CSV table of C-alpha atoms in Angstrom, one decimal:
chain,number,residue,atom,x,y,z
T,1,MET,CA,13.4,-11.2,40.3
T,2,THR,CA,10.2,-12.7,40.7
T,3,ILE,CA,8.9,-11.8,44.0
T,4,SER,CA,6.2,-13.7,45.1
T,5,THR,CA,2.8,-12.7,47.3
T,6,GLY,CA,-0.3,-14.4,48.7
T,7,ALA,CA,0.0,-17.8,51.0
T,8,ASN,CA,3.5,-18.1,49.3
T,9,ALA,CA,4.9,-15.2,50.0
T,10,GLY,CA,8.6,-15.5,51.8
T,11,LEU,CA,9.6,-18.2,49.5
T,12,THR,CA,13.1,-17.9,48.0
T,13,SER,CA,12.6,-16.9,44.2
T,14,ALA,CA,14.4,-17.7,40.9
T,15,THR,CA,15.7,-15.8,38.2
T,16,GLU,CA,15.5,-17.2,35.0
T,17,THR,CA,19.5,-17.9,34.9
T,18,GLY,CA,19.0,-19.9,38.9
T,19,PRO,CA,18.4,-19.6,42.3
T,20,CYS,CA,18.4,-16.1,44.0
T,21,THR,CA,21.0,-15.4,46.5
T,22,ARG,CA,18.4,-13.5,48.6
T,23,VAL,CA,15.2,-15.1,50.4
T,24,SER,CA,12.6,-12.3,50.4
T,25,ILE,CA,9.7,-12.9,53.3
T,26,ASP,CA,6.7,-11.6,54.6
T,27,PRO,CA,7.4,-8.8,57.2
T,28,ARG,CA,4.9,-9.5,59.1
T,29,GLY,CA,6.2,-13.3,59.9
T,30,PRO,CA,8.9,-11.8,62.6
T,31,ARG,CA,6.6,-9.2,64.2
T,32,PHE,CA,4.4,-12.3,65.3
T,33,GLY,CA,7.3,-14.4,65.7
T,34,GLY,CA,8.2,-11.9,68.6
T,35,ALA,CA,5.1,-11.6,70.2
T,36,ILE,CA,5.5,-15.6,70.6
T,37,THR,CA,8.9,-15.2,72.1
T,38,THR,CA,7.7,-12.4,74.2
T,39,VAL,CA,5.5,-14.9,75.9
T,40,VAL,CA,7.8,-17.4,75.8
T,41,LEU,CA,10.5,-15.3,77.2
T,42,ALA,CA,8.5,-13.8,79.9
T,43,ILE,CA,7.6,-17.8,80.7
T,44,ALA,CA,11.4,-17.9,81.1
T,45,LEU,CA,12.0,-15.2,83.6
T,46,ILE,CA,8.8,-16.5,85.4
T,47,THR,CA,10.2,-20.2,86.0
T,48,MET,CA,13.7,-19.1,86.2
T,49,GLY,CA,15.8,-20.9,88.2
T,50,THR,CA,13.6,-24.3,87.7
T,51,ALA,CA,14.0,-27.3,85.6
T,52,PHE,CA,11.1,-26.2,83.3
T,53,GLY,CA,12.5,-22.3,82.9
T,54,ILE,CA,15.7,-24.6,82.0
T,55,ALA,CA,13.4,-26.6,79.4
T,56,VAL,CA,12.3,-23.0,78.0
T,57,ILE,CA,15.0,-21.5,77.4
T,58,ALA,CA,16.7,-24.4,75.9
T,59,TRP,CA,13.4,-25.0,73.9
T,60,GLN,CA,13.9,-21.0,72.7
T,61,THR,CA,17.4,-21.4,71.7
T,62,ILE,CA,16.9,-24.5,69.6
T,63,VAL,CA,14.6,-21.7,67.9
T,64,PHE,CA,16.6,-19.5,67.4
T,65,ALA,CA,18.9,-21.8,66.3
T,66,LEU,CA,17.1,-22.6,63.3
T,67,GLY,CA,16.0,-19.3,62.4
T,68,ALA,CA,19.4,-18.5,62.2
T,69,PHE,CA,21.8,-21.0,60.4
T,70,ILE,CA,19.5,-22.7,58.5
T,71,GLY,CA,16.5,-20.2,57.7
T,72,LEU,CA,13.4,-18.3,59.2
T,73,ARG,CA,11.8,-20.8,57.2
T,74,ALA,CA,12.8,-24.1,59.5
T,75,GLN,CA,11.8,-21.5,62.7
T,76,PRO,CA,8.6,-23.3,64.5
T,77,TYR,CA,6.9,-19.7,64.7
T,78,GLY,CA,7.6,-18.7,61.1
T,79,TRP,CA,5.3,-22.9,60.4
T,80,LEU,CA,2.8,-21.1,62.4
T,81,PHE,CA,2.5,-17.9,61.0
T,82,ARG,CA,2.8,-19.3,57.3
T,83,THR,CA,0.3,-21.9,57.8
T,84,PHE,CA,-2.6,-20.3,60.2
T,85,ILE,CA,-1.9,-16.1,60.2
T,86,GLN,CA,-0.7,-15.1,56.3
T,87,PRO,CA,-3.0,-17.3,54.6
T,88,ARG,CA,-6.0,-14.8,56.4
T,89,LEU,CA,-3.7,-11.5,55.7
T,90,PRO,CA,-3.7,-10.1,52.7
T,91,ALA,CA,-1.0,-9.9,50.7
T,92,PRO,CA,1.9,-7.5,52.2
T,93,ALA,CA,2.4,-4.2,50.3
T,94,GLU,CA,6.5,-5.0,49.9
T,95,LEU,CA,8.4,-7.8,51.1
T,96,GLU,CA,12.1,-7.7,52.9
T,97,ASP,CA,15.3,-9.1,52.7
T,98,SER,CA,15.4,-12.8,55.1
T,99,ALA,CA,19.4,-11.2,56.5
T,100,PRO,CA,18.2,-8.5,59.2
T,101,PRO,CA,15.7,-10.9,60.9
T,102,ARG,CA,18.0,-13.8,60.2
T,103,PHE,CA,21.1,-11.6,61.7
T,104,ALA,CA,18.6,-11.1,65.1
T,105,GLN,CA,18.2,-14.4,65.3
T,106,LEU,CA,21.7,-15.1,65.8
T,107,VAL,CA,21.7,-12.4,68.2
T,108,GLY,CA,19.1,-13.8,70.4
T,109,PHE,CA,20.9,-17.3,70.0
T,110,GLY,CA,23.9,-16.0,71.7
T,111,PHE,CA,21.9,-14.1,74.3
T,112,LEU,CA,20.1,-17.6,75.2
T,113,VAL,CA,22.9,-19.7,74.8
T,114,VAL,CA,24.7,-18.0,77.7
T,115,ALA,CA,21.3,-18.1,79.8
T,116,LEU,CA,21.1,-21.7,78.9
T,117,VAL,CA,24.5,-22.4,79.5
T,118,ALA,CA,24.4,-20.3,82.9
T,119,ALA,CA,21.5,-21.7,84.1
T,120,LEU,CA,22.3,-25.2,84.0
T,121,LEU,CA,25.4,-23.6,85.9
T,122,GLY,CA,23.6,-22.2,88.8
T,123,GLY,CA,24.3,-19.1,87.2
T,124,THR,CA,20.1,-17.8,87.9
T,125,LEU,CA,21.4,-13.7,88.2
T,126,VAL,CA,23.5,-14.5,84.4
T,127,SER,CA,20.5,-16.6,82.9
T,128,THR,CA,17.8,-14.1,83.9
T,129,ILE,CA,19.6,-11.2,82.5
T,130,ALA,CA,20.5,-12.8,79.5
T,131,VAL,CA,16.9,-13.6,79.1
T,132,ALA,CA,15.8,-10.2,80.4
T,133,PHE,CA,17.6,-8.5,77.4
T,134,ALA,CA,16.3,-11.5,74.2
T,135,LEU,CA,13.0,-10.6,76.4
T,136,VAL,CA,13.0,-6.5,75.2
T,137,ALA,CA,14.2,-7.7,71.7
T,138,ALA,CA,11.6,-9.5,71.2
T,139,PHE,CA,8.8,-7.2,73.1
T,140,LEU,CA,10.4,-4.7,70.8
T,141,ASN,CA,9.6,-6.2,67.8
T,142,ALA,CA,6.3,-7.4,68.1
T,143,ALA,CA,4.7,-4.3,70.1
T,144,PHE,CA,6.3,-1.6,68.3
T,145,ASN,CA,7.4,-3.1,65.2
T,146,PHE,CA,11.5,-2.9,66.1
T,147,CYS,CA,14.2,-5.1,65.3
T,148,LEU,CA,16.5,-4.5,68.0
T,149,GLY,CA,18.6,-7.0,66.1
T,150,CYS,CA,18.1,-5.8,62.4
T,151,GLU,CA,18.5,-2.8,63.2
T,152,VAL,CA,21.8,-3.5,64.1
T,153,PHE,CA,22.5,-5.0,60.8
T,154,ILE,CA,21.8,-2.3,58.4
T,155,LEU,CA,24.5,-0.1,61.3
T,156,GLY,CA,27.0,-3.1,60.3
T,157,LYS,CA,26.5,-2.9,57.3
T,158,ARG,CA,26.3,0.9,56.3
T,159,LEU,CA,29.8,0.8,58.8
T,160,THR,CA,31.4,-2.2,56.3
T,161,ARG,CA,30.7,-0.3,53.7
T,162,SER,CA,32.2,3.3,54.2
T,163,ASN,CA,35.4,1.8,55.2
């Protein structure tokens, strides 16, 4: 498998026999996305209970859905990273598998679906708690490069291998 670096890092690479089943990404991209997500979810918490707050939660739910179900390249924060940030950075020392961050997007999507439904039904407390959990996870990724959803994914893989 050939792994691309530089401006094309994170693209699916191909082997001589056909397309790869794994997608490698620049590991700095999810951290950048985590920083934007932290800001978006903080705004959602500040505006909780308003129509704008619901719109912010809906936006982030869509962002998580794109990352989880289509791929990290489909996510707007990934596009911002690839377009404006990554070209100005040196190539990463190594690339990482996109599966753990995609799982993290799925977990975030789950929390924000709960938050969005609760907000639409007037359950501000439930919505606030769900957004707060997602915010903590995004902050850990942005500030400390600790992807909570990725760690859960890896733990799940280890547990399923041992059975």
